[in-house]
PDB file of C-alpha atoms in Angstrom:
ATOM      1  CA  MET A  28      96.232 113.805 142.021  1.00  0.00           C
ATOM      2  CA  GLU A  29      99.589 113.778 140.278  1.00  0.00           C
ATOM      3  CA  GLU A  30     101.866 110.777 140.209  1.00  0.00           C
ATOM      4  CA  THR A  31     105.354 110.590 138.749  1.00  0.00           C
ATOM      5  CA  VAL A  32     106.662 107.331 137.317  1.00  0.00           C
ATOM      6  CA  THR A  33     110.368 107.095 136.503  1.00  0.00           C
ATOM      7  CA  ALA A  34     111.700 104.615 133.958  1.00  0.00           C
ATOM      8  CA  LYS A  35     114.660 102.500 135.051  1.00  0.00           C
ATOM      9  CA  LYS A  36     116.024 101.997 131.544  1.00  0.00           C
ATOM     10  CA  GLU A  37     114.048 103.860 128.867  1.00  0.00           C
ATOM     11  CA  ILE A  38     110.584 104.962 127.823  1.00  0.00           C
ATOM     12  CA  ILE A  39     109.040 103.325 124.753  1.00  0.00           C
ATOM     13  CA  LEU A  40     106.333 105.432 123.126  1.00  0.00           C
ATOM     14  CA  SER A  41     103.847 103.549 120.949  1.00  0.00           C
ATOM     15  CA  ALA A  42     100.846 105.840 120.631  1.00  0.00           C
ATOM     16  CA  GLY A  43     100.552 105.722 116.836  1.00  0.00           C
ATOM     17  CA  SER A  44     101.110 108.178 114.022  1.00  0.00           C
ATOM     18  CA  ILE A  45      98.617 110.691 115.401  1.00  0.00           C
ATOM     19  CA  MET A  46      99.211 110.575 119.136  1.00  0.00           C
ATOM     20  CA  SER A  47     102.954 109.829 119.302  1.00  0.00           C
ATOM     21  CA  PRO A  48     103.861 113.251 117.848  1.00  0.00           C
ATOM     22  CA  SER A  49     101.211 114.815 120.068  1.00  0.00           C
ATOM     23  CA  VAL A  50     102.721 113.254 123.199  1.00  0.00           C
ATOM     24  CA  LEU A  51     106.206 114.335 122.133  1.00  0.00           C
ATOM     25  CA  GLN A  52     105.129 117.927 121.522  1.00  0.00           C
ATOM     26  CA  HIS A  53     103.262 118.166 124.823  1.00  0.00           C
ATOM     27  CA  SER A  54     106.417 116.794 126.464  1.00  0.00           C
ATOM     28  CA  GLY A  55     108.447 119.671 125.041  1.00  0.00           C
ATOM     29  CA  ILE A  56     109.983 117.841 122.087  1.00  0.00           C
ATOM     30  CA  GLY A  57     109.199 119.513 118.780  1.00  0.00           C
ATOM     31  CA  ASP A  58     109.457 122.847 117.024  1.00  0.00           C
ATOM     32  CA  ALA A  59     110.753 125.203 119.717  1.00  0.00           C
ATOM     33  CA  ASP A  60     109.038 128.320 118.395  1.00  0.00           C
ATOM     34  CA  ALA A  61     105.649 126.612 118.058  1.00  0.00           C
ATOM     35  CA  LEU A  62     105.854 125.030 121.504  1.00  0.00           C
ATOM     36  CA  SER A  63     106.973 128.252 123.197  1.00  0.00           C
ATOM     37  CA  ALA A  64     104.069 130.118 121.619  1.00  0.00           C
ATOM     38  CA  LEU A  65     101.707 127.673 123.352  1.00  0.00           C
ATOM     39  CA  GLY A  66     103.426 127.997 126.717  1.00  0.00           C
ATOM     40  CA  ILE A  67     104.983 124.531 126.556  1.00  0.00           C
ATOM     41  CA  ASP A  68     108.461 124.309 128.086  1.00  0.00           C
ATOM     42  CA  VAL A  69     110.921 123.273 125.390  1.00  0.00           C
ATOM     43  CA  VAL A  70     113.005 120.220 126.284  1.00  0.00           C
ATOM     44  CA  HIS A  71     114.528 119.694 122.852  1.00  0.00           C
ATOM     45  CA  ASN A  72     114.090 121.566 119.577  1.00  0.00           C
ATOM     46  CA  LEU A  73     113.140 118.935 116.983  1.00  0.00           C
ATOM     47  CA  PRO A  74     111.120 120.645 114.218  1.00  0.00           C
ATOM     48  CA  SER A  75     110.399 117.404 112.317  1.00  0.00           C
ATOM     49  CA  VAL A  76     108.075 116.113 115.044  1.00  0.00           C
ATOM     50  CA  GLY A  77     104.560 115.911 113.615  1.00  0.00           C
ATOM     51  CA  GLN A  78     105.650 116.787 110.090  1.00  0.00           C
ATOM     52  CA  ASN A  79     105.685 114.513 107.033  1.00  0.00           C
ATOM     53  CA  LEU A  80     102.256 112.963 107.771  1.00  0.00           C
ATOM     54  CA  THR A  81     101.509 110.662 104.840  1.00  0.00           C
ATOM     55  CA  GLU A  82      98.323 108.771 103.964  1.00  0.00           C
ATOM     56  CA  HIS A  83      96.871 106.730 101.115  1.00  0.00           C
ATOM     57  CA  PRO A  84      94.007 108.785  99.640  1.00  0.00           C
ATOM     58  CA  LEU A  85      90.989 106.588  98.891  1.00  0.00           C
ATOM     59  CA  LEU A  86      88.125 107.046  96.438  1.00  0.00           C
ATOM     60  CA  PRO A  87      85.216 104.617  96.962  1.00  0.00           C
ATOM     61  CA  SER A  88      83.087 104.487  93.789  1.00  0.00           C
ATOM     62  CA  ALA A  89      79.870 102.473  93.939  1.00  0.00           C
ATOM     63  CA  TRP A  90      78.221 101.107  90.796  1.00  0.00           C
ATOM     64  CA  GLN A  91      74.603  99.981  91.107  1.00  0.00           C
ATOM     65  CA  VAL A  92      74.364  96.422  89.787  1.00  0.00           C
ATOM     66  CA  LYS A  93      71.859  93.719  88.881  1.00  0.00           C
ATOM     67  CA  ALA A  94      72.600  91.349  91.741  1.00  0.00           C
ATOM     68  CA  THR A  95      70.947  90.115  94.905  1.00  0.00           C
ATOM     69  CA  ASP A  96      73.946  88.651  96.714  1.00  0.00           C
ATOM     70  CA  THR A  97      75.670  91.873  97.769  1.00  0.00           C
ATOM     71  CA  TRP A  98      75.960  92.916 101.406  1.00  0.00           C
ATOM     72  CA  ASP A  99      73.595  95.871 100.996  1.00  0.00           C
ATOM     73  CA  ASP A 100      70.336  94.200 102.097  1.00  0.00           C
ATOM     74  CA  LEU A 101      72.095  92.751 105.136  1.00  0.00           C
ATOM     75  CA  PHE A 102      73.245  96.147 106.397  1.00  0.00           C
ATOM     76  CA  ARG A 103      69.788  97.661 105.857  1.00  0.00           C
ATOM     77  CA  ASN A 104      68.139  95.036 108.089  1.00  0.00           C
ATOM     78  CA  GLU A 105      69.241  95.475 111.701  1.00  0.00           C
ATOM     79  CA  THR A 106      67.528  92.268 112.848  1.00  0.00           C
ATOM     80  CA  LEU A 107      69.167  90.196 110.125  1.00  0.00           C
ATOM     81  CA  LEU A 108      72.498  91.873 110.817  1.00  0.00           C
ATOM     82  CA  GLU A 109      72.334  90.986 114.519  1.00  0.00           C
ATOM     83  CA  GLU A 110      71.368  87.395 113.708  1.00  0.00           C
ATOM     84  CA  THR A 111      74.218  87.093 111.218  1.00  0.00           C
ATOM     85  CA  LEU A 112      76.738  88.504 113.693  1.00  0.00           C
ATOM     86  CA  LEU A 113      75.476  86.076 116.339  1.00  0.00           C
ATOM     87  CA  GLU A 114      75.808  83.176 113.896  1.00  0.00           C
ATOM     88  CA  TRP A 115      79.405  84.075 113.209  1.00  0.00           C
ATOM     89  CA  SER A 116      80.345  84.663 116.855  1.00  0.00           C
ATOM     90  CA  GLN A 117      78.813  81.355 118.003  1.00  0.00           C
ATOM     91  CA  THR A 118      79.562  78.981 115.135  1.00  0.00           C
ATOM     92  CA  LYS A 119      82.083  80.839 112.944  1.00  0.00           C
ATOM     93  CA  SER A 120      79.790  80.234 109.975  1.00  0.00           C
ATOM     94  CA  GLY A 121      77.574  82.308 107.695  1.00  0.00           C
ATOM     95  CA  VAL A 122      78.070  85.426 105.618  1.00  0.00           C
ATOM     96  CA  PHE A 123      80.766  86.911 107.844  1.00  0.00           C
ATOM     97  CA  THR A 124      83.143  84.052 107.091  1.00  0.00           C
ATOM     98  CA  HIS A 125      83.645  85.751 103.720  1.00  0.00           C
ATOM     99  CA  PRO A 126      86.140  88.637 103.524  1.00  0.00           C
ATOM    100  CA  PRO A 127      84.644  92.028 102.635  1.00  0.00           C
ATOM    101  CA  LEU A 128      87.386  92.557 100.053  1.00  0.00           C
ATOM    102  CA  SER A 129      87.068  90.002  97.284  1.00  0.00           C
ATOM    103  CA  PHE A 130      89.978  91.109  95.111  1.00  0.00           C
ATOM    104  CA  LEU A 131      92.870  93.555  95.210  1.00  0.00           C
ATOM    105  CA  GLY A 132      94.756  94.987  92.272  1.00  0.00           C
ATOM    106  CA  TRP A 133      98.094  96.804  92.303  1.00  0.00           C
ATOM    107  CA  LEU A 134      98.512  99.037  89.278  1.00  0.00           C
ATOM    108  CA  ARG A 135     101.118 101.316  87.730  1.00  0.00           C
ATOM    109  CA  LEU A 136     100.560 104.320  85.539  1.00  0.00           C
ATOM    110  CA  PRO A 137     101.900 103.826  82.006  1.00  0.00           C
ATOM    111  CA  ASP A 138     105.496 104.996  81.642  1.00  0.00           C
ATOM    112  CA  ASN A 139     104.389 107.492  78.985  1.00  0.00           C
ATOM    113  CA  SER A 140     101.768 109.139  81.212  1.00  0.00           C
ATOM    114  CA  SER A 141     101.717 112.902  80.732  1.00  0.00           C
ATOM    115  CA  ILE A 142     102.323 113.529  84.428  1.00  0.00           C
ATOM    116  CA  PHE A 143     105.872 112.182  84.113  1.00  0.00           C
ATOM    117  CA  GLU A 144     106.727 115.022  81.746  1.00  0.00           C
ATOM    118  CA  THR A 145     106.761 117.365  84.740  1.00  0.00           C
ATOM    119  CA  VAL A 146     106.931 115.099  87.808  1.00  0.00           C
ATOM    120  CA  GLU A 147     109.469 112.435  88.727  1.00  0.00           C
ATOM    121  CA  ASP A 148     108.028 108.984  89.354  1.00  0.00           C
ATOM    122  CA  PRO A 149     107.596 108.779  93.159  1.00  0.00           C
ATOM    123  CA  ALA A 150     107.321 104.980  93.266  1.00  0.00           C
ATOM    124  CA  ALA A 151     110.056 103.093  95.095  1.00  0.00           C
ATOM    125  CA  GLY A 152     110.998 101.111  91.993  1.00  0.00           C
ATOM    126  CA  PRO A 153     109.985 100.247  88.429  1.00  0.00           C
ATOM    127  CA  ASP A 154     107.652  97.477  89.614  1.00  0.00           C
ATOM    128  CA  THR A 155     106.140  99.368  92.545  1.00  0.00           C
ATOM    129  CA  ALA A 156     102.444 100.211  92.301  1.00  0.00           C
ATOM    130  CA  HIS A 157     101.109 103.735  92.008  1.00  0.00           C
ATOM    131  CA  THR A 158      97.504 102.809  92.818  1.00  0.00           C
ATOM    132  CA  GLU A 159      95.476 100.034  94.394  1.00  0.00           C
ATOM    133  CA  LEU A 160      92.069  98.765  93.273  1.00  0.00           C
ATOM    134  CA  ILE A 161      89.865  97.296  96.012  1.00  0.00           C
ATOM    135  CA  TRP A 162      86.768  95.283  95.066  1.00  0.00           C
ATOM    136  CA  ILE A 163      83.974  95.400  97.690  1.00  0.00           C
ATOM    137  CA  ASN A 164      80.684  93.482  97.463  1.00  0.00           C
ATOM    138  CA  GLY A 165      78.379  96.308  98.523  1.00  0.00           C
ATOM    139  CA  PHE A 166      78.083 100.056  99.048  1.00  0.00           C
ATOM    140  CA  VAL A 167      80.874 101.744 101.015  1.00  0.00           C
ATOM    141  CA  GLY A 168      79.476 104.628 103.037  1.00  0.00           C
ATOM    142  CA  PRO A 169      76.021 105.466 104.366  1.00  0.00           C
ATOM    143  CA  GLU A 170      73.810 102.746 102.893  1.00  0.00           C
ATOM    144  CA  PRO A 171      71.255 103.942 100.279  1.00  0.00           C
ATOM    145  CA  ALA A 172      67.632 103.033 100.975  1.00  0.00           C
ATOM    146  CA  GLU A 173      67.511 100.557  98.115  1.00  0.00           C
ATOM    147  CA  GLY A 174      69.609  98.951  95.402  1.00  0.00           C
ATOM    148  CA  ASN A 175      72.559  96.587  95.214  1.00  0.00           C
ATOM    149  CA  PHE A 176      76.062  97.886  94.655  1.00  0.00           C
ATOM    150  CA  LEU A 177      79.591  96.939  93.724  1.00  0.00           C
ATOM    151  CA  THR A 178      82.229  99.322  95.059  1.00  0.00           C
ATOM    152  CA  LEU A 179      85.574  99.686  93.356  1.00  0.00           C
ATOM    153  CA  ALA A 180      87.702 101.728  95.726  1.00  0.00           C
ATOM    154  CA  SER A 181      90.870 103.280  94.329  1.00  0.00           C
ATOM    155  CA  ALA A 182      93.816 104.352  96.475  1.00  0.00           C
ATOM    156  CA  VAL A 183      97.027 106.200  95.639  1.00  0.00           C
ATOM    157  CA  VAL A 184      99.715 104.036  97.254  1.00  0.00           C
ATOM    158  CA  SER A 185     102.761 106.079  96.178  1.00  0.00           C
ATOM    159  CA  PRO A 186     101.476 109.520  97.209  1.00  0.00           C
ATOM    160  CA  THR A 187     103.554 112.699  97.268  1.00  0.00           C
ATOM    161  CA  SER A 188     101.274 114.854  99.458  1.00  0.00           C
ATOM    162  CA  ARG A 189     102.444 115.497 103.008  1.00  0.00           C
ATOM    163  CA  GLY A 190     100.532 116.792 106.010  1.00  0.00           C
ATOM    164  CA  SER A 191     101.138 117.357 109.707  1.00  0.00           C
ATOM    165  CA  VAL A 192     100.025 116.652 113.258  1.00  0.00           C
ATOM    166  CA  THR A 193     100.432 119.636 115.588  1.00  0.00           C
ATOM    167  CA  VAL A 194      99.210 120.623 119.024  1.00  0.00           C
ATOM    168  CA  ASN A 195      97.272 123.840 119.501  1.00  0.00           C
ATOM    169  CA  SER A 196      97.232 124.164 123.271  1.00  0.00           C
ATOM    170  CA  SER A 197      99.289 123.264 126.314  1.00  0.00           C
ATOM    171  CA  ASN A 198      96.589 120.871 127.542  1.00  0.00           C
ATOM    172  CA  PRO A 199      97.689 117.310 126.713  1.00  0.00           C
ATOM    173  CA  LEU A 200      94.062 116.157 126.789  1.00  0.00           C
ATOM    174  CA  ASP A 201      93.114 118.414 123.887  1.00  0.00           C
ATOM    175  CA  PRO A 202      93.058 116.650 120.505  1.00  0.00           C
ATOM    176  CA  PRO A 203      95.836 117.559 118.074  1.00  0.00           C
ATOM    177  CA  VAL A 204      95.284 119.355 114.787  1.00  0.00           C
ATOM    178  CA  ILE A 205      95.455 116.772 111.995  1.00  0.00           C
ATOM    179  CA  ASN A 206      96.062 118.043 108.473  1.00  0.00           C
ATOM    180  CA  PHE A 207      96.238 115.079 106.109  1.00  0.00           C
ATOM    181  CA  ASN A 208      96.630 117.460 103.169  1.00  0.00           C
ATOM    182  CA  ILE A 209      95.731 114.620 100.786  1.00  0.00           C
ATOM    183  CA  LEU A 210      95.601 115.196  97.035  1.00  0.00           C
ATOM    184  CA  SER A 211      97.568 118.433  97.361  1.00  0.00           C
ATOM    185  CA  THR A 212     100.007 117.580  94.551  1.00  0.00           C
ATOM    186  CA  ASP A 213      99.568 117.243  90.809  1.00  0.00           C
ATOM    187  CA  PHE A 214     100.779 113.643  90.874  1.00  0.00           C
ATOM    188  CA  ASP A 215      98.303 112.472  93.507  1.00  0.00           C
ATOM    189  CA  ARG A 216      95.362 114.084  91.737  1.00  0.00           C
ATOM    190  CA  PHE A 217      96.462 112.642  88.388  1.00  0.00           C
ATOM    191  CA  ALA A 218      96.981 109.153  89.821  1.00  0.00           C
ATOM    192  CA  LEU A 219      93.588 108.997  91.533  1.00  0.00           C
ATOM    193  CA  ARG A 220      91.855 110.388  88.455  1.00  0.00           C
ATOM    194  CA  GLU A 221      93.436 107.707  86.277  1.00  0.00           C
ATOM    195  CA  ALA A 222      92.634 105.033  88.854  1.00  0.00           C
ATOM    196  CA  PHE A 223      88.971 106.002  88.672  1.00  0.00           C
ATOM    197  CA  ARG A 224      89.096 105.821  84.889  1.00  0.00           C
ATOM    198  CA  SER A 225      90.645 102.343  85.146  1.00  0.00           C
ATOM    199  CA  SER A 226      87.755 101.240  87.357  1.00  0.00           C
ATOM    200  CA  ALA A 227      85.229 102.588  84.883  1.00  0.00           C
ATOM    201  CA  ARG A 228      86.933 100.855  81.949  1.00  0.00           C
ATOM    202  CA  PHE A 229      86.987  97.595  83.877  1.00  0.00           C
ATOM    203  CA  LEU A 230      83.241  97.610  84.524  1.00  0.00           C
ATOM    204  CA  GLU A 231      82.384  98.843  81.039  1.00  0.00           C
ATOM    205  CA  ALA A 232      84.053  95.797  79.470  1.00  0.00           C
ATOM    206  CA  SER A 233      81.989  93.385  77.384  1.00  0.00           C
ATOM    207  CA  SER A 234      82.375  90.745  80.102  1.00  0.00           C
ATOM    208  CA  TRP A 235      79.725  92.571  82.143  1.00  0.00           C
ATOM    209  CA  PRO A 236      76.711  92.691  79.793  1.00  0.00           C
ATOM    210  CA  ASP A 237      73.648  94.252  81.433  1.00  0.00           C
ATOM    211  CA  PHE A 238      75.249  93.914  84.887  1.00  0.00           C
ATOM    212  CA  ILE A 239      75.739  97.609  85.573  1.00  0.00           C
ATOM    213  CA  VAL A 240      72.546  99.536  86.333  1.00  0.00           C
ATOM    214  CA  ALA A 241      74.105 102.937  87.000  1.00  0.00           C
ATOM    215  CA  PRO A 242      77.625 104.344  87.465  1.00  0.00           C
ATOM    216  CA  PRO A 243      78.584 106.420  90.514  1.00  0.00           C
ATOM    217  CA  THR A 244      78.914 109.501  88.306  1.00  0.00           C
ATOM    218  CA  ASN A 245      78.686 110.520  84.684  1.00  0.00           C
ATOM    219  CA  ALA A 246      81.933 112.484  84.977  1.00  0.00           C
ATOM    220  CA  THR A 247      84.333 112.019  82.059  1.00  0.00           C
ATOM    221  CA  THR A 248      86.525 115.132  81.805  1.00  0.00           C
ATOM    222  CA  ASP A 249      89.445 115.829  84.136  1.00  0.00           C
ATOM    223  CA  GLU A 250      87.540 118.678  85.736  1.00  0.00           C
ATOM    224  CA  GLU A 251      84.400 116.589  86.301  1.00  0.00           C
ATOM    225  CA  ILE A 252      86.328 113.652  87.750  1.00  0.00           C
ATOM    226  CA  ASP A 253      88.340 115.978  90.006  1.00  0.00           C
ATOM    227  CA  ALA A 254      85.082 117.430  91.328  1.00  0.00           C
ATOM    228  CA  PHE A 255      83.775 113.905  92.016  1.00  0.00           C
ATOM    229  CA  ILE A 256      87.017 113.074  93.820  1.00  0.00           C
ATOM    230  CA  ARG A 257      86.860 116.222  95.970  1.00  0.00           C
ATOM    231  CA  GLU A 258      83.327 115.288  97.005  1.00  0.00           C
ATOM    232  CA  ASN A 259      84.031 111.640  97.828  1.00  0.00           C
ATOM    233  CA  ALA A 260      87.727 111.064  98.613  1.00  0.00           C
ATOM    234  CA  ALA A 261      88.806 110.039 102.100  1.00  0.00           C
ATOM    235  CA  THR A 262      91.754 108.406 103.834  1.00  0.00           C
ATOM    236  CA  ILE A 263      92.253 104.671 104.236  1.00  0.00           C
ATOM    237  CA  PHE A 264      93.460 104.767 107.881  1.00  0.00           C
ATOM    238  CA  HIS A 265      97.144 104.313 106.982  1.00  0.00           C
ATOM    239  CA  PRO A 266      98.793 107.366 108.630  1.00  0.00           C
ATOM    240  CA  VAL A 267     102.581 107.146 108.921  1.00  0.00           C
ATOM    241  CA  SER A 268     105.812 109.159 109.092  1.00  0.00           C
ATOM    242  CA  THR A 269     105.045 111.812 111.731  1.00  0.00           C
ATOM    243  CA  VAL A 270     108.033 110.687 113.834  1.00  0.00           C
ATOM    244  CA  ALA A 271     110.116 109.773 110.821  1.00  0.00           C
ATOM    245  CA  MET A 272     113.308 107.762 111.000  1.00  0.00           C
ATOM    246  CA  SER A 273     116.456 109.215 109.434  1.00  0.00           C
ATOM    247  CA  PRO A 274     120.230 108.616 109.536  1.00  0.00           C
ATOM    248  CA  LYS A 275     121.845 109.491 112.853  1.00  0.00           C
ATOM    249  CA  ASP A 276     123.702 112.481 111.410  1.00  0.00           C
ATOM    250  CA  ALA A 277     120.773 113.798 109.334  1.00  0.00           C
ATOM    251  CA  SER A 278     119.393 117.212 110.252  1.00  0.00           C
ATOM    252  CA  TRP A 279     115.852 116.054 109.486  1.00  0.00           C
ATOM    253  CA  GLY A 280     113.785 113.301 111.036  1.00  0.00           C
ATOM    254  CA  VAL A 281     112.915 112.443 114.612  1.00  0.00           C
ATOM    255  CA  VAL A 282     114.302 108.998 115.450  1.00  0.00           C
ATOM    256  CA  ASP A 283     117.574 107.352 114.466  1.00  0.00           C
ATOM    257  CA  PRO A 284     117.840 103.847 112.939  1.00  0.00           C
ATOM    258  CA  ASP A 285     117.665 102.380 116.459  1.00  0.00           C
ATOM    259  CA  LEU A 286     114.317 104.183 116.935  1.00  0.00           C
ATOM    260  CA  ARG A 287     115.757 106.496 119.607  1.00  0.00           C
ATOM    261  CA  VAL A 288     114.529 110.088 119.606  1.00  0.00           C
ATOM    262  CA  LYS A 289     117.390 112.285 118.433  1.00  0.00           C
ATOM    263  CA  GLY A 290     118.936 114.562 121.019  1.00  0.00           C
ATOM    264  CA  VAL A 291     117.107 112.878 123.906  1.00  0.00           C
ATOM    265  CA  LYS A 292     118.293 110.061 126.154  1.00  0.00           C
ATOM    266  CA  GLY A 293     116.112 107.160 127.220  1.00  0.00           C
ATOM    267  CA  LEU A 294     113.261 107.627 124.749  1.00  0.00           C
ATOM    268  CA  ARG A 295     112.361 105.346 121.876  1.00  0.00           C
ATOM    269  CA  VAL A 296     109.329 105.348 119.518  1.00  0.00           C
ATOM    270  CA  VAL A 297     107.945 102.083 118.152  1.00  0.00           C
ATOM    271  CA  ASP A 298     104.936 102.387 115.861  1.00  0.00           C
ATOM    272  CA  ALA A 299     103.973 103.301 112.281  1.00  0.00           C
ATOM    273  CA  SER A 300     104.953 106.933 112.833  1.00  0.00           C
ATOM    274  CA  VAL A 301     108.652 106.099 112.418  1.00  0.00           C
ATOM    275  CA  MET A 302     108.341 105.009 108.776  1.00  0.00           C
ATOM    276  CA  PRO A 303     110.317 107.593 106.775  1.00  0.00           C
ATOM    277  CA  MET A 304     107.906 107.169 103.866  1.00  0.00           C
ATOM    278  CA  ILE A 305     104.665 105.341 103.272  1.00  0.00           C
ATOM    279  CA  PRO A 306     104.960 101.883 101.694  1.00  0.00           C
ATOM    280  CA  ALA A 307     102.983 101.023  98.567  1.00  0.00           C
ATOM    281  CA  ALA A 308     101.099  98.516 100.674  1.00  0.00           C
ATOM    282  CA  HIS A 309      98.741  98.318 103.611  1.00  0.00           C
ATOM    283  CA  THR A 310     100.632  99.412 106.704  1.00  0.00           C
ATOM    284  CA  GLN A 311      99.745  96.637 109.168  1.00  0.00           C
ATOM    285  CA  VAL A 312     102.489  94.184 108.182  1.00  0.00           C
ATOM    286  CA  PRO A 313     105.226  96.875 107.962  1.00  0.00           C
ATOM    287  CA  THR A 314     104.243  97.936 111.474  1.00  0.00           C
ATOM    288  CA  TYR A 315     104.619  94.342 112.658  1.00  0.00           C
ATOM    289  CA  LEU A 316     108.084  94.278 111.090  1.00  0.00           C
ATOM    290  CA  ILE A 317     109.086  97.502 112.840  1.00  0.00           C
ATOM    291  CA  SER A 318     107.888  96.070 116.150  1.00  0.00           C
ATOM    292  CA  GLU A 319     109.824  92.832 115.656  1.00  0.00           C
ATOM    293  CA  ARG A 320     112.972  94.793 114.833  1.00  0.00           C
ATOM    294  CA  ALA A 321     112.420  97.085 117.811  1.00  0.00           C
ATOM    295  CA  ALA A 322     112.199  94.075 120.115  1.00  0.00           C
ATOM    296  CA  ASP A 323     115.604  92.910 118.885  1.00  0.00           C
ATOM    297  CA  LEU A 324     117.098  96.390 119.316  1.00  0.00           C
ATOM    298  CA  ILE A 325     115.768  96.704 122.856  1.00  0.00           C
ATOM    299  CA  LYS A 326     117.005  93.251 123.846  1.00  0.00           C
ATOM    300  CA  GLU A 327     120.388  93.995 122.339  1.00  0.00           C
ATOM    301  CA  ALA A 328     120.628  97.279 124.252  1.00  0.00           C
ATOM    302  CA  TRP A 329     119.609  96.003 127.671  1.00  0.00           C
ATOM    303  CA  PHE A 330     119.671  92.228 127.970  1.00  0.00           C
ATOM    304  CA  GLU A 331     122.491  90.822 125.853  1.00  0.00           C
TER     305      GLU A 331
END
């Protein structure tokens, strides 16, 4: 059964950085040639839809440690895990009152880093971080059968790699093709490599005598560390910029500064996909800010 719903004022699309561009493309808004090839009727040619996908690449590196108060034993014991979850849900007490991330560090590459001989600094400003260090009291990933671990996860927060979200059929229920394309640039690979080295130096300091049992890898050369990164890197669930905002008269981008889709009437996008570039920060708060601003824009347009 088909049902048509018509908006009285405008449609506000908030499906996120993956599904908002997918909905737009299936609705005929996107690259005209690509949509036509799939049999999708073109409503408006807007090639930037789904392009510019940006993420923070993440490298979780787990050091085995001499400790008994990590989260590892808890996650190996399903009975204890259920009891601990029940304790938290009923009394808001116990282990789960503690945050999983004990410390965060925001770091910059040295100004004299060799990468800047060939690549311009992509950070937003001279005090903006290139990488983030996340301290986690346990193993991140499928839990090993034994041992206690400290994970130092490194993320590139000023990345230069760009990916895409595209549709590959005319069926709107089919999942889109997501190409994060992380670590595809020299800068991103260099930054994550140096972030891993920073983690290793931190835990090899004299302040940690006999605490480290085993490192996550014995890699030391660029080639060895790059191989370790290729095997273990992931994303941090911060996708943005697939419906990027740009000036009203710009030939690139998807939405204007009022979050309206360019060349289309009555359609606005409000979610993390409209960020023109990824912030050197976790994306939750910036998304809140976009939503607050969107609320003001919508009220101004229709109710004031």
